Amino acid sequence: MRILHVISSLDPRAGGPPMVISRLAAAQAGIGEDVHILCYAVASENGRDPNPDIDAKLNAIPHWSRVTQHRLAPADRKEWYLNSRAKSTLKSLLHDFDIVHVHGVWDPILATAAQAARHAGVPYVVAPHGMLDPWALSVKPWKKKLALALRYGKMVHGAAMMQALSRYEHECIAKLGFSGHIATIPNGVFLEEIDPLPERGAFAESFPAIKGRRMVTFLSRLHPVKGLDLLAEAFAKLASKHSDVDLVIVGPDYGAQAALEQQISALGIRSRVHLVGPMWGRERFKPVVDAACFCLPSEHEAFSVAICEAMACGAPVVITHNCNLPEAQDARAGLVIDRTVPALTAALDQMLSDSNNARQMGERARQLVLSQFTWPVVASNSLEHYHRIQGRQK
């Protein structure tokens, strides 16, 4: 099957979609499909030339070399909105493809690709990546309502299929009135990027302040939506009872670090909370492997790869229902809770008080990832749905 993925760019600074789309494409190519990606190149510091740092990250993805790239020159403002080069490229490409899969909602190139696919008679899939959830639509709501009415609603409702990342997103798309096929196709992980796992104790060796201590690990962007304020407050309530446990915060600052530092000082837990900054590559798994549990009390997640990676590392997870991963609860791989301080405090206390049960949860967490959330499994799932909508088109 010839598959064309379309996204505005593969810049990892744009958040999760570039990271997961590149891996979905690579996984599909890895099982023998003819997979292409169309996007704008990411500009280097001069604002014109492609950024070589992006290629270094992409080339490290398993099977990425099998993906054919159609990277347009970095878009200036005119090209970003009018997509002249994208239209020309799509016109020459589309007759060769069986499926077009567009990722996101609000970028003009996505609506352009959908329109071109309709004109060429090629079925297309829209993956909103959480952008049509009520939480996301509540941000700049009037602007998004207008955009849906004028352009992007036609893109959505003209799709042969909508891809939902979770059961919750499936429900959200259905409530928007989409009458076509909705497929739940989650994100995943490549075990090749995780295994072999770091040795236990490796993080403490490189971070002596934690040596001999148990850890609750947070690994994500330090952003207000991630619930760091709740985590700090819950941890403060447990600090005396679990005097051998520290809280380790790993990730780049996206606007929440200053408030967090003030909060932990006010709560009197500054010596028990370690903000270690971002960790990249396999290094980031060291504080997860060493953790008594992994915690992400987010206000909203479309689908968190960080949670999947933590489970693949064998860590039991404490997450909120807002993370939209009920499979963790179904598999008894962790505790899925309401987003309140009392609920979070109780869940962390349970994890820290029964290490044997937590260890068993961690074992089930890894098995859950192996069975449902590796990229080869996800890629095979996506192909089944592609064939389904292809059959409907004939």
mmCIF file of N, CA and C in Angstrom, residues 98-204:
data_model
loop_
_atom_site.group_PDB
_atom_site.id
_atom_site.type_symbol
_atom_site.label_atom_id
_atom_site.label_comp_id
_atom_site.label_asym_id
_atom_site.label_seq_id
_atom_site.Cartn_x
_atom_site.Cartn_y
_atom_site.Cartn_z
ATOM 1 N N ASP A 98 -2.592 5.377 -2.362
ATOM 2 C CA ASP A 98 -3.832 4.699 -1.986
ATOM 3 C C ASP A 98 -4.537 5.401 -0.831
ATOM 4 N N ILE A 99 -3.750 6.012 0.071
ATOM 5 C CA ILE A 99 -4.280 6.658 1.274
ATOM 6 C C ILE A 99 -3.466 7.912 1.555
ATOM 7 N N VAL A 100 -4.166 8.980 1.949
ATOM 8 C CA VAL A 100 -3.504 10.177 2.475
ATOM 9 C C VAL A 100 -3.906 10.304 3.944
ATOM 10 N N HIS A 101 -2.932 10.517 4.808
ATOM 11 C CA HIS A 101 -3.173 10.599 6.256
ATOM 12 C C HIS A 101 -2.650 11.947 6.731
ATOM 13 N N VAL A 102 -3.559 12.868 7.078
ATOM 14 C CA VAL A 102 -3.143 14.205 7.510
ATOM 15 C C VAL A 102 -3.197 14.280 9.037
ATOM 16 N N HIS A 103 -2.242 14.998 9.607
ATOM 17 C CA HIS A 103 -2.049 14.994 11.055
ATOM 18 C C HIS A 103 -2.157 16.399 11.626
ATOM 19 N N GLY A 104 -3.182 16.601 12.457
ATOM 20 C CA GLY A 104 -3.444 17.896 13.053
ATOM 21 C C GLY A 104 -4.753 18.452 12.521
ATOM 22 N N VAL A 105 -5.002 19.720 12.798
ATOM 23 C CA VAL A 105 -6.234 20.355 12.316
ATOM 24 C C VAL A 105 -5.972 21.736 11.744
ATOM 25 N N TRP A 106 -5.229 22.561 12.457
ATOM 26 C CA TRP A 106 -5.269 23.999 12.204
ATOM 27 C C TRP A 106 -4.199 24.527 11.248
ATOM 28 N N ASP A 107 -3.442 23.675 10.607
ATOM 29 C CA ASP A 107 -2.408 24.134 9.681
ATOM 30 C C ASP A 107 -2.940 24.127 8.255
ATOM 31 N N PRO A 108 -2.763 25.216 7.503
ATOM 32 C CA PRO A 108 -3.326 25.304 6.157
ATOM 33 C C PRO A 108 -2.938 24.161 5.229
ATOM 34 N N ILE A 109 -1.712 23.650 5.341
ATOM 35 C CA ILE A 109 -1.291 22.574 4.440
ATOM 36 C C ILE A 109 -2.159 21.329 4.597
ATOM 37 N N LEU A 110 -2.747 21.134 5.766
ATOM 38 C CA LEU A 110 -3.583 19.958 5.997
ATOM 39 C C LEU A 110 -4.895 20.064 5.229
ATOM 40 N N ALA A 111 -5.523 21.237 5.293
ATOM 41 C CA ALA A 111 -6.748 21.451 4.520
ATOM 42 C C ALA A 111 -6.455 21.398 3.026
ATOM 43 N N THR A 112 -5.296 21.919 2.627
ATOM 44 C CA THR A 112 -4.889 21.869 1.221
ATOM 45 C C THR A 112 -4.728 20.424 0.761
ATOM 46 N N ALA A 113 -4.081 19.594 1.582
ATOM 47 C CA ALA A 113 -3.888 18.186 1.229
ATOM 48 C C ALA A 113 -5.218 17.447 1.161
ATOM 49 N N ALA A 114 -6.119 17.736 2.094
ATOM 50 C CA ALA A 114 -7.430 17.086 2.091
ATOM 51 C C ALA A 114 -8.214 17.457 0.834
ATOM 52 N N GLN A 115 -8.178 18.733 0.481
ATOM 53 C CA GLN A 115 -8.879 19.177 -0.726
ATOM 54 C C GLN A 115 -8.297 18.511 -1.969
ATOM 55 N N ALA A 116 -6.973 18.432 -2.040
ATOM 56 C CA ALA A 116 -6.329 17.796 -3.189
ATOM 57 C C ALA A 116 -6.687 16.313 -3.264
ATOM 58 N N ALA A 117 -6.755 15.654 -2.116
ATOM 59 C CA ALA A 117 -7.122 14.240 -2.093
ATOM 60 C C ALA A 117 -8.561 14.042 -2.568
ATOM 61 N N ARG A 118 -9.456 14.917 -2.136
ATOM 62 C CA ARG A 118 -10.849 14.818 -2.596
ATOM 63 C C ARG A 118 -10.923 14.952 -4.108
ATOM 64 N N HIS A 119 -10.214 15.931 -4.656
ATOM 65 C CA HIS A 119 -10.242 16.155 -6.103
ATOM 66 C C HIS A 119 -9.631 14.983 -6.868
ATOM 67 N N ALA A 120 -8.625 14.325 -6.263
ATOM 68 C CA ALA A 120 -7.958 13.206 -6.928
ATOM 69 C C ALA A 120 -8.671 11.875 -6.691
ATOM 70 N N GLY A 121 -9.692 11.891 -5.844
ATOM 71 C CA GLY A 121 -10.415 10.663 -5.550
ATOM 72 C C GLY A 121 -9.656 9.698 -4.656
ATOM 73 N N VAL A 122 -8.738 10.228 -3.855
ATOM 74 C CA VAL A 122 -7.947 9.400 -2.939
ATOM 75 C C VAL A 122 -8.536 9.536 -1.536
ATOM 76 N N PRO A 123 -8.903 8.441 -0.879
ATOM 77 C CA PRO A 123 -9.450 8.557 0.479
ATOM 78 C C PRO A 123 -8.405 9.114 1.441
ATOM 79 N N TYR A 124 -8.874 9.950 2.358
ATOM 80 C CA TYR A 124 -7.922 10.514 3.313
ATOM 81 C C TYR A 124 -8.422 10.345 4.745
ATOM 82 N N VAL A 125 -7.449 10.328 5.642
ATOM 83 C CA VAL A 125 -7.669 10.148 7.074
ATOM 84 C C VAL A 125 -7.226 11.422 7.777
ATOM 85 N N VAL A 126 -8.007 11.863 8.751
ATOM 86 C CA VAL A 126 -7.615 13.008 9.580
ATOM 87 C C VAL A 126 -7.348 12.517 10.996
ATOM 88 N N ALA A 127 -6.161 12.828 11.504
ATOM 89 C CA ALA A 127 -5.799 12.527 12.889
ATOM 90 C C ALA A 127 -5.689 13.846 13.643
ATOM 91 N N PRO A 128 -6.680 14.222 14.451
ATOM 92 C CA PRO A 128 -6.643 15.530 15.131
ATOM 93 C C PRO A 128 -5.586 15.638 16.230
ATOM 94 N N HIS A 129 -5.111 14.498 16.738
ATOM 95 C CA HIS A 129 -4.115 14.504 17.822
ATOM 96 C C HIS A 129 -4.580 15.355 19.011
ATOM 97 N N GLY A 130 -5.850 15.176 19.371
ATOM 98 C CA GLY A 130 -6.394 15.864 20.543
ATOM 99 C C GLY A 130 -6.876 17.277 20.293
ATOM 100 N N MET A 131 -6.719 17.785 19.080
ATOM 101 C CA MET A 131 -7.029 19.195 18.819
ATOM 102 C C MET A 131 -8.520 19.485 18.721
ATOM 103 N N LEU A 132 -9.350 18.438 18.668
ATOM 104 C CA LEU A 132 -10.799 18.628 18.638
ATOM 105 C C LEU A 132 -11.464 18.196 19.945
ATOM 106 N N ASP A 133 -10.665 17.899 20.966
ATOM 107 C CA ASP A 133 -11.212 17.620 22.295
ATOM 108 C C ASP A 133 -11.794 18.905 22.882
ATOM 109 N N PRO A 134 -12.804 18.808 23.748
ATOM 110 C CA PRO A 134 -13.365 20.016 24.373
ATOM 111 C C PRO A 134 -12.314 20.883 25.052
ATOM 112 N N TRP A 135 -11.349 20.252 25.717
ATOM 113 C CA TRP A 135 -10.303 21.034 26.392
ATOM 114 C C TRP A 135 -9.528 21.870 25.382
ATOM 115 N N ALA A 136 -9.144 21.269 24.255
ATOM 116 C CA ALA A 136 -8.381 22.001 23.241
ATOM 117 C C ALA A 136 -9.236 23.071 22.569
ATOM 118 N N LEU A 137 -10.503 22.760 22.311
ATOM 119 C CA LEU A 137 -11.381 23.727 21.651
ATOM 120 C C LEU A 137 -11.730 24.902 22.555
ATOM 121 N N SER A 138 -11.537 24.739 23.864
ATOM 122 C CA SER A 138 -11.820 25.847 24.789
ATOM 123 C C SER A 138 -10.736 26.920 24.761
ATOM 124 N N VAL A 139 -9.607 26.622 24.137
ATOM 125 C CA VAL A 139 -8.530 27.602 23.972
ATOM 126 C C VAL A 139 -8.787 28.362 22.669
ATOM 127 N N LYS A 140 -8.939 29.684 22.752
ATOM 128 C CA LYS A 140 -9.299 30.524 21.594
ATOM 129 C C LYS A 140 -10.542 29.962 20.887
ATOM 130 N N PRO A 141 -11.644 29.770 21.601
ATOM 131 C CA PRO A 141 -12.795 29.054 21.048
ATOM 132 C C PRO A 141 -13.427 29.718 19.836
ATOM 133 N N TRP A 142 -13.563 31.044 19.850
ATOM 134 C CA TRP A 142 -14.225 31.700 18.723
ATOM 135 C C TRP A 142 -13.388 31.617 17.458
ATOM 136 N N LYS A 143 -12.090 31.736 17.610
ATOM 137 C CA LYS A 143 -11.198 31.609 16.456
ATOM 138 C C LYS A 143 -11.316 30.215 15.835
ATOM 139 N N LYS A 144 -11.403 29.190 16.682
ATOM 140 C CA LYS A 144 -11.486 27.824 16.176
ATOM 141 C C LYS A 144 -12.862 27.523 15.580
ATOM 142 N N LYS A 145 -13.916 28.068 16.191
ATOM 143 C CA LYS A 145 -15.250 27.887 15.610
ATOM 144 C C LYS A 145 -15.317 28.496 14.215
ATOM 145 N N LEU A 146 -14.732 29.680 14.071
ATOM 146 C CA LEU A 146 -14.717 30.340 12.767
ATOM 147 C C LEU A 146 -13.895 29.538 11.768
ATOM 148 N N ALA A 147 -12.737 29.046 12.199
ATOM 149 C CA ALA A 147 -11.874 28.268 11.310
ATOM 150 C C ALA A 147 -12.564 26.981 10.859
ATOM 151 N N LEU A 148 -13.287 26.328 11.771
ATOM 152 C CA LEU A 148 -14.028 25.127 11.393
ATOM 153 C C LEU A 148 -15.123 25.451 10.388
ATOM 154 N N ALA A 149 -15.809 26.559 10.619
ATOM 155 C CA ALA A 149 -16.903 26.938 9.727
ATOM 156 C C ALA A 149 -16.406 27.294 8.332
ATOM 157 N N LEU A 150 -15.271 27.975 8.271
ATOM 158 C CA LEU A 150 -14.794 28.486 6.989
ATOM 159 C C LEU A 150 -13.978 27.476 6.190
ATOM 160 N N ARG A 151 -13.209 26.614 6.886
ATOM 161 C CA ARG A 151 -12.290 25.767 6.129
ATOM 162 C C ARG A 151 -12.127 24.356 6.686
ATOM 163 N N TYR A 152 -11.854 24.256 7.976
ATOM 164 C CA TYR A 152 -11.401 22.970 8.497
ATOM 165 C C TYR A 152 -12.540 21.995 8.765
ATOM 166 N N GLY A 153 -13.775 22.508 8.906
ATOM 167 C CA GLY A 153 -14.908 21.608 9.049
ATOM 168 C C GLY A 153 -15.082 20.730 7.824
ATOM 169 N N LYS A 154 -14.876 21.311 6.643
ATOM 170 C CA LYS A 154 -14.975 20.537 5.404
ATOM 171 C C LYS A 154 -13.888 19.476 5.347
ATOM 172 N N MET A 155 -12.688 19.830 5.822
ATOM 173 C CA MET A 155 -11.597 18.851 5.873
ATOM 174 C C MET A 155 -11.986 17.669 6.754
ATOM 175 N N VAL A 156 -12.544 17.966 7.926
ATOM 176 C CA VAL A 156 -12.901 16.907 8.873
ATOM 177 C C VAL A 156 -14.037 16.048 8.333
ATOM 178 N N HIS A 157 -15.114 16.678 7.916
ATOM 179 C CA HIS A 157 -16.299 15.914 7.534
ATOM 180 C C HIS A 157 -16.166 15.260 6.165
ATOM 181 N N GLY A 158 -15.166 15.652 5.390
ATOM 182 C CA GLY A 158 -14.921 14.995 4.112
ATOM 183 C C GLY A 158 -14.000 13.798 4.210
ATOM 184 N N ALA A 159 -13.495 13.523 5.405
ATOM 185 C CA ALA A 159 -12.545 12.422 5.583
ATOM 186 C C ALA A 159 -13.233 11.068 5.462
ATOM 187 N N ALA A 160 -12.518 10.111 4.903
ATOM 188 C CA ALA A 160 -13.023 8.738 4.872
ATOM 189 C C ALA A 160 -12.941 8.109 6.252
ATOM 190 N N MET A 161 -12.023 8.625 7.066
ATOM 191 C CA MET A 161 -11.845 8.084 8.413
ATOM 192 C C MET A 161 -11.219 9.144 9.299
ATOM 193 N N MET A 162 -11.601 9.146 10.571
ATOM 194 C CA MET A 162 -10.939 9.956 11.585
ATOM 195 C C MET A 162 -10.172 9.016 12.508
ATOM 196 N N GLN A 163 -8.941 9.381 12.811
ATOM 197 C CA GLN A 163 -8.145 8.600 13.752
ATOM 198 C C GLN A 163 -8.237 9.218 15.138
ATOM 199 N N ALA A 164 -8.690 8.435 16.103
ATOM 200 C CA ALA A 164 -8.689 8.848 17.506
ATOM 201 C C ALA A 164 -7.537 8.155 18.213
ATOM 202 N N LEU A 165 -6.887 8.871 19.113
ATOM 203 C CA LEU A 165 -5.773 8.290 19.858
ATOM 204 C C LEU A 165 -6.232 7.489 21.069
ATOM 205 N N SER A 166 -7.467 7.729 21.503
ATOM 206 C CA SER A 166 -7.962 7.092 22.727
ATOM 207 C C SER A 166 -9.470 6.897 22.626
ATOM 208 N N ARG A 167 -10.021 6.139 23.577
ATOM 209 C CA ARG A 167 -11.475 5.970 23.629
ATOM 210 C C ARG A 167 -12.157 7.326 23.814
ATOM 211 N N TYR A 168 -11.554 8.157 24.644
ATOM 212 C CA TYR A 168 -12.132 9.475 24.907
ATOM 213 C C TYR A 168 -12.165 10.318 23.641
ATOM 214 N N GLU A 169 -11.073 10.332 22.883
ATOM 215 C CA GLU A 169 -11.066 11.132 21.657
ATOM 216 C C GLU A 169 -12.063 10.575 20.642
ATOM 217 N N HIS A 170 -12.239 9.267 20.620
ATOM 218 C CA HIS A 170 -13.253 8.648 19.760
ATOM 219 C C HIS A 170 -14.627 9.237 20.079
ATOM 220 N N GLU A 171 -14.949 9.335 21.369
ATOM 221 C CA GLU A 171 -16.237 9.899 21.784
ATOM 222 C C GLU A 171 -16.347 11.370 21.386
ATOM 223 N N CYS A 172 -15.261 12.113 21.554
ATOM 224 C CA CYS A 172 -15.274 13.544 21.220
ATOM 225 C C CYS A 172 -15.545 13.765 19.738
ATOM 226 N N ILE A 173 -14.911 12.956 18.888
ATOM 227 C CA ILE A 173 -15.102 13.090 17.445
ATOM 228 C C ILE A 173 -16.539 12.739 17.069
ATOM 229 N N ALA A 174 -17.076 11.691 17.680
ATOM 230 C CA ALA A 174 -18.460 11.300 17.393
ATOM 231 C C ALA A 174 -19.434 12.409 17.774
ATOM 232 N N LYS A 175 -19.163 13.084 18.893
ATOM 233 C CA LYS A 175 -20.051 14.158 19.347
ATOM 234 C C LYS A 175 -20.015 15.371 18.422
ATOM 235 N N LEU A 176 -18.961 15.500 17.629
ATOM 236 C CA LEU A 176 -18.889 16.594 16.660
ATOM 237 C C LEU A 176 -19.775 16.342 15.445
ATOM 238 N N GLY A 177 -20.351 15.142 15.370
ATOM 239 C CA GLY A 177 -21.252 14.830 14.271
ATOM 240 C C GLY A 177 -20.586 14.157 13.097
ATOM 241 N N PHE A 178 -19.356 13.680 13.257
ATOM 242 C CA PHE A 178 -18.690 12.990 12.154
ATOM 243 C C PHE A 178 -19.391 11.664 11.905
ATOM 244 N N SER A 179 -19.797 11.428 10.666
ATOM 245 C CA SER A 179 -20.614 10.257 10.357
ATOM 246 C C SER A 179 -19.825 9.117 9.731
ATOM 247 N N GLY A 180 -18.552 9.339 9.446
ATOM 248 C CA GLY A 180 -17.741 8.296 8.834
ATOM 249 C C GLY A 180 -17.128 7.357 9.856
ATOM 250 N N HIS A 181 -16.158 6.601 9.399
ATOM 251 C CA HIS A 181 -15.492 5.616 10.251
ATOM 252 C C HIS A 181 -14.526 6.312 11.209
ATOM 253 N N ILE A 182 -14.625 5.990 12.489
ATOM 254 C CA ILE A 182 -13.691 6.500 13.495
ATOM 255 C C ILE A 182 -12.900 5.312 14.019
ATOM 256 N N ALA A 183 -11.591 5.375 13.880
ATOM 257 C CA ALA A 183 -10.722 4.287 14.323
ATOM 258 C C ALA A 183 -9.877 4.752 15.497
ATOM 259 N N THR A 184 -9.824 3.946 16.540
ATOM 260 C CA THR A 184 -8.938 4.251 17.661
ATOM 261 C C THR A 184 -7.582 3.610 17.394
ATOM 262 N N ILE A 185 -6.622 4.449 17.062
ATOM 263 C CA ILE A 185 -5.253 4.011 16.766
ATOM 264 C C ILE A 185 -4.340 4.813 17.678
ATOM 265 N N PRO A 186 -3.814 4.213 18.728
ATOM 266 C CA PRO A 186 -3.044 4.974 19.710
ATOM 267 C C PRO A 186 -1.635 5.291 19.225
ATOM 268 N N ASN A 187 -0.906 6.025 20.031
ATOM 269 C CA ASN A 187 0.525 6.179 19.822
ATOM 270 C C ASN A 187 1.234 4.948 20.373
ATOM 271 N N GLY A 188 2.544 4.905 20.196
ATOM 272 C CA GLY A 188 3.281 3.743 20.665
ATOM 273 C C GLY A 188 4.724 4.068 20.972
ATOM 274 N N VAL A 189 5.505 3.020 21.139
ATOM 275 C CA VAL A 189 6.943 3.159 21.370
ATOM 276 C C VAL A 189 7.664 2.112 20.528
ATOM 277 N N PHE A 190 8.878 2.424 20.138
ATOM 278 C CA PHE A 190 9.787 1.437 19.570
ATOM 279 C C PHE A 190 10.618 0.867 20.714
ATOM 280 N N LEU A 191 10.522 -0.420 20.929
ATOM 281 C CA LEU A 191 11.337 -1.021 21.984
ATOM 282 C C LEU A 191 12.826 -0.868 21.694
ATOM 283 N N GLU A 192 13.180 -0.758 20.405
ATOM 284 C CA GLU A 192 14.590 -0.559 20.047
ATOM 285 C C GLU A 192 15.141 0.746 20.615
ATOM 286 N N GLU A 193 14.248 1.708 20.882
ATOM 287 C CA GLU A 193 14.690 2.983 21.444
ATOM 288 C C GLU A 193 14.738 2.958 22.974
ATOM 289 N N ILE A 194 14.253 1.872 23.561
ATOM 290 C CA ILE A 194 14.187 1.774 25.025
ATOM 291 C C ILE A 194 15.081 0.655 25.557
ATOM 292 N N ASP A 195 14.987 -0.518 24.946
ATOM 293 C CA ASP A 195 15.781 -1.664 25.393
ATOM 294 C C ASP A 195 17.180 -1.644 24.779
ATOM 295 N N PRO A 196 18.187 -2.174 25.472
ATOM 296 C CA PRO A 196 18.115 -2.671 26.842
ATOM 297 C C PRO A 196 17.945 -1.535 27.844
ATOM 298 N N LEU A 197 17.171 -1.793 28.874
ATOM 299 C CA LEU A 197 16.925 -0.775 29.892
ATOM 300 C C LEU A 197 18.200 -0.468 30.667
ATOM 301 N N PRO A 198 18.320 0.755 31.183
ATOM 302 C CA PRO A 198 19.468 1.068 32.041
ATOM 303 C C PRO A 198 19.488 0.164 33.271
ATOM 304 N N GLU A 199 20.669 -0.063 33.795
ATOM 305 C CA GLU A 199 20.794 -0.821 35.041
ATOM 306 C C GLU A 199 20.133 -0.046 36.179
ATOM 307 N N ARG A 200 19.488 -0.763 37.074
ATOM 308 C CA ARG A 200 18.925 -0.100 38.257
ATOM 309 C C ARG A 200 20.045 0.550 39.059
ATOM 310 N N GLY A 201 19.801 1.746 39.518
ATOM 311 C CA GLY A 201 20.816 2.484 40.256
ATOM 312 C C GLY A 201 21.660 3.393 39.394
ATOM 313 N N ALA A 202 21.464 3.322 38.063
ATOM 314 C CA ALA A 202 22.289 4.138 37.161
ATOM 315 C C ALA A 202 22.030 5.626 37.363
ATOM 316 N N PHE A 203 20.770 5.987 37.648
ATOM 317 C CA PHE A 203 20.479 7.406 37.855
ATOM 318 C C PHE A 203 21.153 7.917 39.118
ATOM 319 N N ALA A 204 21.107 7.137 40.173
ATOM 320 C CA ALA A 204 21.735 7.550 41.432
ATOM 321 C C ALA A 204 23.245 7.700 41.282
#
